[in-house]
PDB file of C-alpha atoms in Angstrom:
ATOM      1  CA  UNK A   1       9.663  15.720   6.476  1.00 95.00           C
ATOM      2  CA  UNK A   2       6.458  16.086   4.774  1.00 96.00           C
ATOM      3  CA  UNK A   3       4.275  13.137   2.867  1.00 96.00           C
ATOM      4  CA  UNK A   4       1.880  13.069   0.242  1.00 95.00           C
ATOM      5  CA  UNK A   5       0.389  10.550  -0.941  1.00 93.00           C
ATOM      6  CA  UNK A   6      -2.558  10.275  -3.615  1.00 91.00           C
ATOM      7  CA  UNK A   7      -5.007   7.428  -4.673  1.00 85.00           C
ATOM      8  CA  UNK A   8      -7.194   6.680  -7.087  1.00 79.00           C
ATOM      9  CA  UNK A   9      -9.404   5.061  -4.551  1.00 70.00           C
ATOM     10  CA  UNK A  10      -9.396   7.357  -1.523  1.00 66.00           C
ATOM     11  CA  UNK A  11      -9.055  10.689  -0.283  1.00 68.00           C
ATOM     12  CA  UNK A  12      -5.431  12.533  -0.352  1.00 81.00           C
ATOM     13  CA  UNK A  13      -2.777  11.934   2.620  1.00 87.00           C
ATOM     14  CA  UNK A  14      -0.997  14.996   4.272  1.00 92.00           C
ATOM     15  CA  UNK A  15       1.488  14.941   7.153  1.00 93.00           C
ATOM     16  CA  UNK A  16       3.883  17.395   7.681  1.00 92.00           C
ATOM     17  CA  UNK A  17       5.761  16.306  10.977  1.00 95.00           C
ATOM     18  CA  UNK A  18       6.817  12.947   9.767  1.00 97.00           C
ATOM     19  CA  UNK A  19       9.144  10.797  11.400  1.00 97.00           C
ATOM     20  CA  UNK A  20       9.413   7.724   9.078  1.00 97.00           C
ATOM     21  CA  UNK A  21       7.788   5.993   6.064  1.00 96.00           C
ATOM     22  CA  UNK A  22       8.133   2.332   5.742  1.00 95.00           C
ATOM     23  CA  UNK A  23       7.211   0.626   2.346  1.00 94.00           C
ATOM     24  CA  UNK A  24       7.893  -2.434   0.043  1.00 91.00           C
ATOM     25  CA  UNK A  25       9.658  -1.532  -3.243  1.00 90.00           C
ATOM     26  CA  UNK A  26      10.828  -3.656  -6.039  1.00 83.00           C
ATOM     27  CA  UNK A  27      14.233  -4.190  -4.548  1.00 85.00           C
ATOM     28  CA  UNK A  28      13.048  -4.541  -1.004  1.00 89.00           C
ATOM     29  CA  UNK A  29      11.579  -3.148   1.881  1.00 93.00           C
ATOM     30  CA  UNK A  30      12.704   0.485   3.298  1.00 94.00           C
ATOM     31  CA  UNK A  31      12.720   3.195   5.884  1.00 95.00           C
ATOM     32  CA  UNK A  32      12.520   6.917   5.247  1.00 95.00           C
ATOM     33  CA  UNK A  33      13.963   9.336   7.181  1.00 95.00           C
ATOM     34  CA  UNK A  34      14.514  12.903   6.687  1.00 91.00           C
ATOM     35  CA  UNK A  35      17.439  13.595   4.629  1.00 92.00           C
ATOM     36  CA  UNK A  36      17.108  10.373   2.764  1.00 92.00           C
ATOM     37  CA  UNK A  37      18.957  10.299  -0.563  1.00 92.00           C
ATOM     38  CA  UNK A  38      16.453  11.324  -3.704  1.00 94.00           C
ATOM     39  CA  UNK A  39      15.159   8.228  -5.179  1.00 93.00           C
ATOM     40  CA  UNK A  40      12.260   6.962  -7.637  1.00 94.00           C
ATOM     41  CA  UNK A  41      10.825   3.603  -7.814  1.00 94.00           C
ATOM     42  CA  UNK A  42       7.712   1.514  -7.747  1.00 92.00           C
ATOM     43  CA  UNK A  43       5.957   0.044  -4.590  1.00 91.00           C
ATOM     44  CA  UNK A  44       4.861  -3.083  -3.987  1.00 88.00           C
ATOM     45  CA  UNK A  45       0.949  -3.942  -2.853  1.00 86.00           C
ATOM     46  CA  UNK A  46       2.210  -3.894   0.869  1.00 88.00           C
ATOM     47  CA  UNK A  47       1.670  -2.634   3.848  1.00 89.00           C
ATOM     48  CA  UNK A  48       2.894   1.086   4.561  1.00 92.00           C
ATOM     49  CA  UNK A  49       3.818   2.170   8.068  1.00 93.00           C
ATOM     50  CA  UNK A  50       3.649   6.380   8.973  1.00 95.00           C
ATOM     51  CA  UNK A  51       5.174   7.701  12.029  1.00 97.00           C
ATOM     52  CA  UNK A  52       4.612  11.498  12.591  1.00 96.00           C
ATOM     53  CA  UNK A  53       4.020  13.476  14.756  1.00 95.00           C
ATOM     54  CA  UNK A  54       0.811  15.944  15.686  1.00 91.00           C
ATOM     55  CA  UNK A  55       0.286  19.425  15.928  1.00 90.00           C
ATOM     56  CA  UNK A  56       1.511  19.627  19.490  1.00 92.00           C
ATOM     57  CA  UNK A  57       4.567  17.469  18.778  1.00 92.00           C
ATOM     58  CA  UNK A  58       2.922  13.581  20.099  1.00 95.00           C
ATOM     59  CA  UNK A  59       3.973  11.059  18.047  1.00 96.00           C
ATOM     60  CA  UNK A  60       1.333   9.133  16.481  1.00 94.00           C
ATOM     61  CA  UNK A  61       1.497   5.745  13.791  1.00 93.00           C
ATOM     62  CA  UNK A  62      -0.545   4.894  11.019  1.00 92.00           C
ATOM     63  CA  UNK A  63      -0.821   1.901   8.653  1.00 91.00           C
ATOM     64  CA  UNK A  64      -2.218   1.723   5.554  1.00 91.00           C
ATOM     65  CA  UNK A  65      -2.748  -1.361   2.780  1.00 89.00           C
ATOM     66  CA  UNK A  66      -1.087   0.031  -0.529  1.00 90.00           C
ATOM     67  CA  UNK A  67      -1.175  -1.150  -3.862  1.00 84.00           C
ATOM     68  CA  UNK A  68       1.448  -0.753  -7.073  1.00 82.00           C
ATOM     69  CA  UNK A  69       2.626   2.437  -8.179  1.00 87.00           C
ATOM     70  CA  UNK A  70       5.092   5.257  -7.686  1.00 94.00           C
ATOM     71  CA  UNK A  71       7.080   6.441  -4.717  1.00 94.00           C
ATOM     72  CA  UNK A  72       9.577   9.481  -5.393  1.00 95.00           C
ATOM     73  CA  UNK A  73      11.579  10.255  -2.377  1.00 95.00           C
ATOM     74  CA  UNK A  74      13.990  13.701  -1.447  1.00 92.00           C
ATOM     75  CA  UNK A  75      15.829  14.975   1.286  1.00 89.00           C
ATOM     76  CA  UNK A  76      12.348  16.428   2.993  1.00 92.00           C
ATOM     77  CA  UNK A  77       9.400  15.335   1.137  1.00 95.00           C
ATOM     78  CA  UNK A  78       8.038  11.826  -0.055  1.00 96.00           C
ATOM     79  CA  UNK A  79       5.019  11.779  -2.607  1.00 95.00           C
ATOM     80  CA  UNK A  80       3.011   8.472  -3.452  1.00 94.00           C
ATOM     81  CA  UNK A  81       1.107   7.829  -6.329  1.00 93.00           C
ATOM     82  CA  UNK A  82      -1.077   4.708  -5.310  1.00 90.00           C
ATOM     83  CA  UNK A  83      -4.116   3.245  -6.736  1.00 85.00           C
ATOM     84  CA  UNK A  84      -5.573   1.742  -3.604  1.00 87.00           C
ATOM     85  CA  UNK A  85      -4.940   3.274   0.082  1.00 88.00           C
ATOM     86  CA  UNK A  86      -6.725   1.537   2.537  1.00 87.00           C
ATOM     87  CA  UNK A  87      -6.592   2.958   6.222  1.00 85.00           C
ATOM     88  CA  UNK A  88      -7.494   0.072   9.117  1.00 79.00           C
ATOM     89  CA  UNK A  89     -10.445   2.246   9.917  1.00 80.00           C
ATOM     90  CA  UNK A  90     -12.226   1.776   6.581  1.00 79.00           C
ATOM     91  CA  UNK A  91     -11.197  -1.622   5.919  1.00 84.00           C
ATOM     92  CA  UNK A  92     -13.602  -4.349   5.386  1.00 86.00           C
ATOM     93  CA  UNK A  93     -12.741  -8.179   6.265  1.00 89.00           C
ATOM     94  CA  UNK A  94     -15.641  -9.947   5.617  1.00 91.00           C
ATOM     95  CA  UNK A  95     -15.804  -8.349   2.030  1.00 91.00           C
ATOM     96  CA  UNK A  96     -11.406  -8.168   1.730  1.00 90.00           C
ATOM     97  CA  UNK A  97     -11.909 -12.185   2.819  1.00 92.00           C
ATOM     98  CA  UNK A  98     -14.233 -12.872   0.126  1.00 92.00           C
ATOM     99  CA  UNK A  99     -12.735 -11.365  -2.667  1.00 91.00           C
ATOM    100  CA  UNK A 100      -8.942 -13.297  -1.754  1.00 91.00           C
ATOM    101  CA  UNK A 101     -10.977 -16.691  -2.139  1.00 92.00           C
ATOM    102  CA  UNK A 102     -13.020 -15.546  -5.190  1.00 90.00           C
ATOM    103  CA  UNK A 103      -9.546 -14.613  -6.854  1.00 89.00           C
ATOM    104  CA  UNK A 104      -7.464 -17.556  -6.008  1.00 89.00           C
ATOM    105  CA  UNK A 105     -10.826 -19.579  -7.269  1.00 87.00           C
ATOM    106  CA  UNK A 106     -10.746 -17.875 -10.526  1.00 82.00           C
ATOM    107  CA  UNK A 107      -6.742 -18.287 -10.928  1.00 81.00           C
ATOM    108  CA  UNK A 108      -7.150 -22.364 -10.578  1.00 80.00           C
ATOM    109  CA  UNK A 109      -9.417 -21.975 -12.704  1.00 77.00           C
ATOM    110  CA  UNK A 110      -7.381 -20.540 -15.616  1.00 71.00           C
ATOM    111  CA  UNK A 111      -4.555 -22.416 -14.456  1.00 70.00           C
ATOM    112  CA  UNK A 112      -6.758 -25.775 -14.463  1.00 64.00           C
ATOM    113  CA  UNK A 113      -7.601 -25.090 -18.019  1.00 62.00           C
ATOM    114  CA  UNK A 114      -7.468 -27.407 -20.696  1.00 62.00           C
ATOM    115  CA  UNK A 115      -8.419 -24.050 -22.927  1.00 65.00           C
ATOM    116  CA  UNK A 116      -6.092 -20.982 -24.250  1.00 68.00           C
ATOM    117  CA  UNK A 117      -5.877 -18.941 -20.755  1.00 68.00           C
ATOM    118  CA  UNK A 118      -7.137 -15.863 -21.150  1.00 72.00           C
ATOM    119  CA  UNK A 119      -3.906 -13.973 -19.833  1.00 75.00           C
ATOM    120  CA  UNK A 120      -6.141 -10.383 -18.956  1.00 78.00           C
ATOM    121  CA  UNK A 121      -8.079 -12.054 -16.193  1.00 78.00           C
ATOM    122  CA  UNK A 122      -5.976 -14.431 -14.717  1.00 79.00           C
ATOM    123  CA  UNK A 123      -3.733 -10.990 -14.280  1.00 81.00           C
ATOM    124  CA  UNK A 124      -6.811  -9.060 -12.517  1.00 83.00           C
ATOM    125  CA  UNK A 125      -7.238 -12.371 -10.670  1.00 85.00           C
ATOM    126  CA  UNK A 126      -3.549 -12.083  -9.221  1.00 85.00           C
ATOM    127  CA  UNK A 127      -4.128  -8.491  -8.876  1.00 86.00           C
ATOM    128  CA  UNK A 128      -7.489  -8.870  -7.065  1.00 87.00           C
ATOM    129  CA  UNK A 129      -5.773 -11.446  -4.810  1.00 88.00           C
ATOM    130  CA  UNK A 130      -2.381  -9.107  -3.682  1.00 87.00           C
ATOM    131  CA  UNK A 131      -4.725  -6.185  -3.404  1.00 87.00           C
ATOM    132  CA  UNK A 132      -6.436  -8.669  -0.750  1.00 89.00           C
ATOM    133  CA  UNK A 133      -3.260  -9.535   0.909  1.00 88.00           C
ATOM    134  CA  UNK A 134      -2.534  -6.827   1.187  1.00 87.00           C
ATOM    135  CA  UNK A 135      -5.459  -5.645   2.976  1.00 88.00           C
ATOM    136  CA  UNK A 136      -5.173  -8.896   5.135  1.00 89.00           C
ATOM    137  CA  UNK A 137      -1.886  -8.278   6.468  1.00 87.00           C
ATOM    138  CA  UNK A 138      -2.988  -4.711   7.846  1.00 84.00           C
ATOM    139  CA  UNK A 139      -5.742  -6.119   9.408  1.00 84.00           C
ATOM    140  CA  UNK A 140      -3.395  -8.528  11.180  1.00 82.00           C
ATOM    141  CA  UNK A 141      -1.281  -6.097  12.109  1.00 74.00           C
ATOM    142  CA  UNK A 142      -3.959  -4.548  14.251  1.00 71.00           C
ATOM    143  CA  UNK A 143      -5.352  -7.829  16.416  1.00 61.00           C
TER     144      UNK A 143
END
């Protein structure tokens, strides 16, 4: 089964010997094997688990953070339209950290306010924040 994925954020995936795609949808969490029954739905900010295999047939796993979009599925191909891909190895979690308490900050903020809330940044506030969970449970993952 082959996967492609492609971000906004980061470079193009490509594996061509893959074993199983795990990801958070709308409805719920699932696994992709080959032969898996078309679908198209959205994904979840979640974390994404690849098995494949290499060139010389040794099976490897990768994880990735991945935020909202697109998944379409087939019998032997799976593409991903993501706007944020974030592999273990480039993931920062001093900076990830910081961002999660600057957006749940600026959400009790709105949400403490006595004013009109301004409904367009407490929504990239809760963005900002899954896009850090996100991130945070990958980098749990690998302790």
């Amino acid at each position: 089964m082959e996967l492609k994925i492609l971000s906004f954020e980061w470079e193009s995936f490509l594996k061509k010997k893959v074993i199983s795609v795990t990801l958070l949808t709308g409805v719920w969490e699932i696994t992709v094997l080959e032969n898996h029954e078309p679908l198209m739905t959205y994904v979840e900010p979640s974390t994404l688990y690849v098995d494949y295999k290499d060139e010389n047939w040794v099976k490897f796993r990768e994880d990735f953070a991945i935020w909202r979009w697109v998944v379409e599925i087939d019998w032997k191909q799976i593409k991903i339209l993501t706007d944020m891909l974030v592999d273990i190895k480039n993931l920062d979690v001093d900076k990830v950290k910081r961002a999660k308490l600057d957006a749940e900050k600026l959400m009790e903020k709105y949400k403490d306010s006595s004013d009109k809330i301004d409904m367009v940044k407490f929504i990239e506030a809760e963005d900002a924040l899954l896009k850090s969970i996100a991130q945070l449970k990958l980098y749990d993952l690998k302790k």
